[in-house]
XYZ file of C-alpha atoms in Angstrom:
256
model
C 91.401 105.498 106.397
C 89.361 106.206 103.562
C 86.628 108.546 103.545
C 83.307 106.188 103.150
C 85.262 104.108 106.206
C 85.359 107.120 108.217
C 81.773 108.157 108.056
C 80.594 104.609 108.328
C 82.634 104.531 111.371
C 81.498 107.554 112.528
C 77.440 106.901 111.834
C 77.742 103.354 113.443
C 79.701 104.742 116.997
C 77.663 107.895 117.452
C 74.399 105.722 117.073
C 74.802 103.059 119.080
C 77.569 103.394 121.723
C 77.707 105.406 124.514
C 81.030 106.374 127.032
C 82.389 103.714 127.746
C 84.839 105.083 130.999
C 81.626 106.258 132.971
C 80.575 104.159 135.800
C 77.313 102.371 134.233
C 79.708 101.163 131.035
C 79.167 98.423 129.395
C 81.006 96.099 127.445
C 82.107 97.745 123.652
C 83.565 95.589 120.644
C 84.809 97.095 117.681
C 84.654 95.058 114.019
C 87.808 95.962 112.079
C 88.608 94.050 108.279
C 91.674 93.640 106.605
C 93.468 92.325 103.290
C 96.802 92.351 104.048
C 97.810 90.550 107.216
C 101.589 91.970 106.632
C 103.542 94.213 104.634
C 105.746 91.872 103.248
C 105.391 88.112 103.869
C 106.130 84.857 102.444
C 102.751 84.079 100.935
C 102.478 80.271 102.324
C 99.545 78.758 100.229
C 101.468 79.568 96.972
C 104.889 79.890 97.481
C 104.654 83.456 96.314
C 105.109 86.784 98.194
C 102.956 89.682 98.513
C 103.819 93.394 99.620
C 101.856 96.695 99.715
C 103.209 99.897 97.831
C 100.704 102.897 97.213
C 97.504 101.075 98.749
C 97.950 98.491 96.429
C 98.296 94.949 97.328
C 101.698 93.027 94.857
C 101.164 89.230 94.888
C 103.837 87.403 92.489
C 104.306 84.282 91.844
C 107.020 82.445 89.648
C 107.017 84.953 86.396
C 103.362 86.200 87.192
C 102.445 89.630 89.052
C 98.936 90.153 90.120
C 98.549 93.667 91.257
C 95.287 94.358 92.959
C 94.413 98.312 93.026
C 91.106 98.322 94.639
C 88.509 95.395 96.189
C 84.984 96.461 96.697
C 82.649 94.056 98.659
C 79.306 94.384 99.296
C 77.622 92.774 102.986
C 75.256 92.880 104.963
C 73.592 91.403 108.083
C 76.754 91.558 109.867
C 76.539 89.723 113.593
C 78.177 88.143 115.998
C 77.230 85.107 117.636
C 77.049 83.748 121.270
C 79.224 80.449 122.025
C 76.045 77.099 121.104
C 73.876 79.217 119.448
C 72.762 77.803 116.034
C 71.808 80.802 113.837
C 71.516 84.324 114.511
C 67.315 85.053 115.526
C 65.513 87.223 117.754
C 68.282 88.257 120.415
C 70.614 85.348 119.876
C 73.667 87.889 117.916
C 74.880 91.125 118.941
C 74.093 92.877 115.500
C 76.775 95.287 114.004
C 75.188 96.673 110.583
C 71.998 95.279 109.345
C 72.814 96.731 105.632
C 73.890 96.325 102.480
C 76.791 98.499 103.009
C 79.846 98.562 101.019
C 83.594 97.620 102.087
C 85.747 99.594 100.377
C 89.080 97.530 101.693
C 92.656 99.374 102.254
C 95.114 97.438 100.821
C 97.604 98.793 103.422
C 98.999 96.277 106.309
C 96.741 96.583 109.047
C 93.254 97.256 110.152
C 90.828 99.764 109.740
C 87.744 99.883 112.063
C 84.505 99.887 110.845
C 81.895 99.251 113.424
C 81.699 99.977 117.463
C 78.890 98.242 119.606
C 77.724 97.944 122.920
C 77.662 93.891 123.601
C 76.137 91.830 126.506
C 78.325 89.917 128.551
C 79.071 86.206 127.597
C 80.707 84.162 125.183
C 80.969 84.592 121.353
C 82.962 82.455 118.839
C 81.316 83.095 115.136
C 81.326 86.081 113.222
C 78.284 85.886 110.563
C 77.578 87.973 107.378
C 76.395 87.755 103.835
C 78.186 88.630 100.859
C 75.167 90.395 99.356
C 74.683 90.789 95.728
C 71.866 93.778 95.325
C 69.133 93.970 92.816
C 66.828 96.917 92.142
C 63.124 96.154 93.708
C 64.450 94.756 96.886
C 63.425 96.897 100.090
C 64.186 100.539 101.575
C 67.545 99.691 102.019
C 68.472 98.203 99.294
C 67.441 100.759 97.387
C 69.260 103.014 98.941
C 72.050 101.355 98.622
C 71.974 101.513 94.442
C 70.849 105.177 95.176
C 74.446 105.415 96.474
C 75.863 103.280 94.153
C 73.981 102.552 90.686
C 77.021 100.609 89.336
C 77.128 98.347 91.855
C 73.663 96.265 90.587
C 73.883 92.461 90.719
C 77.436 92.947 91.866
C 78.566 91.418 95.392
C 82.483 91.519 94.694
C 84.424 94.154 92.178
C 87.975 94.205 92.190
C 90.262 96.569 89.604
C 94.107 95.795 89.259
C 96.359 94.028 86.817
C 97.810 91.425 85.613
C 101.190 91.050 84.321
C 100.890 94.585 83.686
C 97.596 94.238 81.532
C 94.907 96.031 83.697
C 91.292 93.861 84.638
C 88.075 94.445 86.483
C 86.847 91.221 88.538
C 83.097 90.910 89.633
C 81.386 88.556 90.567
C 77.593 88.038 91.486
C 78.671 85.445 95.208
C 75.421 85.579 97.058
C 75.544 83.342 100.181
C 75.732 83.706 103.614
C 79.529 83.217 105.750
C 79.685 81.838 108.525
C 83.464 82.451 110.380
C 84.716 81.059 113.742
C 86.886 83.247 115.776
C 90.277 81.878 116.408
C 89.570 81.841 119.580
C 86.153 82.291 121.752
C 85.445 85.929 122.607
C 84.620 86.286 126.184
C 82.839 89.216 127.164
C 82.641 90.804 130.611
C 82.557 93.411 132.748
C 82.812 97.449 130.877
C 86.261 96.702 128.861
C 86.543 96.397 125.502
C 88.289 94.290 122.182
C 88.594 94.411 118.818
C 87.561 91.856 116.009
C 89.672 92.306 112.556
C 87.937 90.386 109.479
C 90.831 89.189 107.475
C 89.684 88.836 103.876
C 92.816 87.208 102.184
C 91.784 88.533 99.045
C 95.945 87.185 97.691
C 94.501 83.847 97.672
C 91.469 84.303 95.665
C 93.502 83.841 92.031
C 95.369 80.999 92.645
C 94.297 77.474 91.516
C 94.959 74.260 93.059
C 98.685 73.571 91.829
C 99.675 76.760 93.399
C 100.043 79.134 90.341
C 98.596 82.273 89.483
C 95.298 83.105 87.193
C 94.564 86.160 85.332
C 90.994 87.293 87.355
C 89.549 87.966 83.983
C 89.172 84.659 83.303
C 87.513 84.267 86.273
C 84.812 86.686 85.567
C 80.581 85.292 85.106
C 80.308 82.579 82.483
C 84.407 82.468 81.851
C 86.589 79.311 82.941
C 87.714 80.008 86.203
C 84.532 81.435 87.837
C 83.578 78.724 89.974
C 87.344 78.166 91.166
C 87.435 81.870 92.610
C 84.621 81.804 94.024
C 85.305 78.440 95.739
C 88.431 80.318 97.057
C 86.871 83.334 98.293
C 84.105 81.343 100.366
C 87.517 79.766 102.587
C 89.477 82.981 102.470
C 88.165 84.626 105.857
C 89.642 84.942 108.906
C 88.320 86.501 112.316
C 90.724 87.072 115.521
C 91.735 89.330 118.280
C 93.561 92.431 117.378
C 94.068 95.362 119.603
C 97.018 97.001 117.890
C 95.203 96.729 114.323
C 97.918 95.052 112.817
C 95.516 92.728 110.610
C 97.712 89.842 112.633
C 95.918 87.400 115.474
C 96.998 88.528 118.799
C 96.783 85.266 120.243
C 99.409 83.884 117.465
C 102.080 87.329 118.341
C 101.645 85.822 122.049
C 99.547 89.297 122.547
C 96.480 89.448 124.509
């Protein structure tokens, strides 16, 4: 895990969960993301295959190789929301990070957990965040955020890797609100506990619609294929049960 996860982590768990054996617990749900849901798998939008080697994430694709090195994403008002409600007000979410904070993804298989809450019991079947693009002059937190990370102005997404061995730095400026349903309702009761893994299938953000390849520099502000990244990333999310932290749905391994 890398170090920024591990502190987050840490920060999040020792503020706002307590011991969860004793006899007063309460319910506890841990938020874990991904990029890679396996190691090596046929990659099924594209007809390519991706594989991990070094942290890196290897997506090819007829004579193309996209090799992603790091992917940097900036949220914030991460919740998660009860089964009917409409948006997240008031009480109506259990709230893991208000935020910005940045995701600094593994590209490894699996899961890395993030966040650790205390829930109340019900029902919950949408995850909700915002892909937050931060600008100097916005509140306390914000600036703290650029404190921490000056480089990171106006930028919501920043990806370095390369392409066809020619290296590239994506960013992009995204700035919207995701909604994400969990593959299946999250029921919540009595003192055990689950995790969520976010699957961000960042090897589908550089394809295009016939199933081939870009370079992400040409998808970069004001260059031809901005608006078709983009478009991918918005549909590229994922949120299901995973207790092992495999990055893989449970429910679809016939786990619990």
């Amino acid at each position: 895990m890398k170090k920024g996860m591990i502190l987050l982590a840490m920060a999040v768990m020792v503020s706002g969960c307590s011991d969860s054996t004793g006899p007063d617990a309460v319910p506890e749900v841990t938020l874990s993301f991904s990029a890679v849901p396996e190691a090596t798998a046929p990659f099924s939008r594209s007809g390519g295959y991706l594989a991990t080697q070094s942290d890196s994430l290897i997506v090819t694709s007829s004579s193309d190789v996209l090799v992603l090195n790091r992917v940097e994403v900036v949220l914030q008002e991460v919740e998660l929301r009860h089964v009917g409600v409409v948006d997240c007000t008031g009480d109506d979410c259990a709230q893991f990070e208000s935020g910005p904070f940045l995701l600094d993804l593994s590209l490894a298989a699996g899961s890395e957990q993030v966040f650790a809450i205390e829930i109340d019991e019900g029902q919950y079947d949408i995850i909700e965040f915002d892909i937050h693009k931060v600008t100097s002059g916005g509140n306390t937190a914000e600036e703290a955020f650029l404190s921490s990370h000056p480089d990171l102005e106006d930028i919501s997404i920043r990806i370095h890797g390369s392409f066809n061995g020619t290296p590239f730095v994506y960013t992009s400026d995204l700035n919207e609100e995701q909604e994400v349903n969990l593959s299946q309702p999250l029921a919540v009761s009595g003192s055990g506990g689950t995790n969520l893994t976010v699957l961000l299938d960042v090897a589908v953000w550089f394809f295009d619609s016939s199933g081939e390849l870009i370079d992400p520099a040409t998808a970069n502000k004001g260059e031809r294929n901005e608006d078709l990244v983009e478009a991918n990333i918005r549909t590229a999310f994922e949120v299901f049960h995973d207790e092992d932290f495999d990055g893989r749905d449970d429910n679809s391994e016939g786990g619990s």
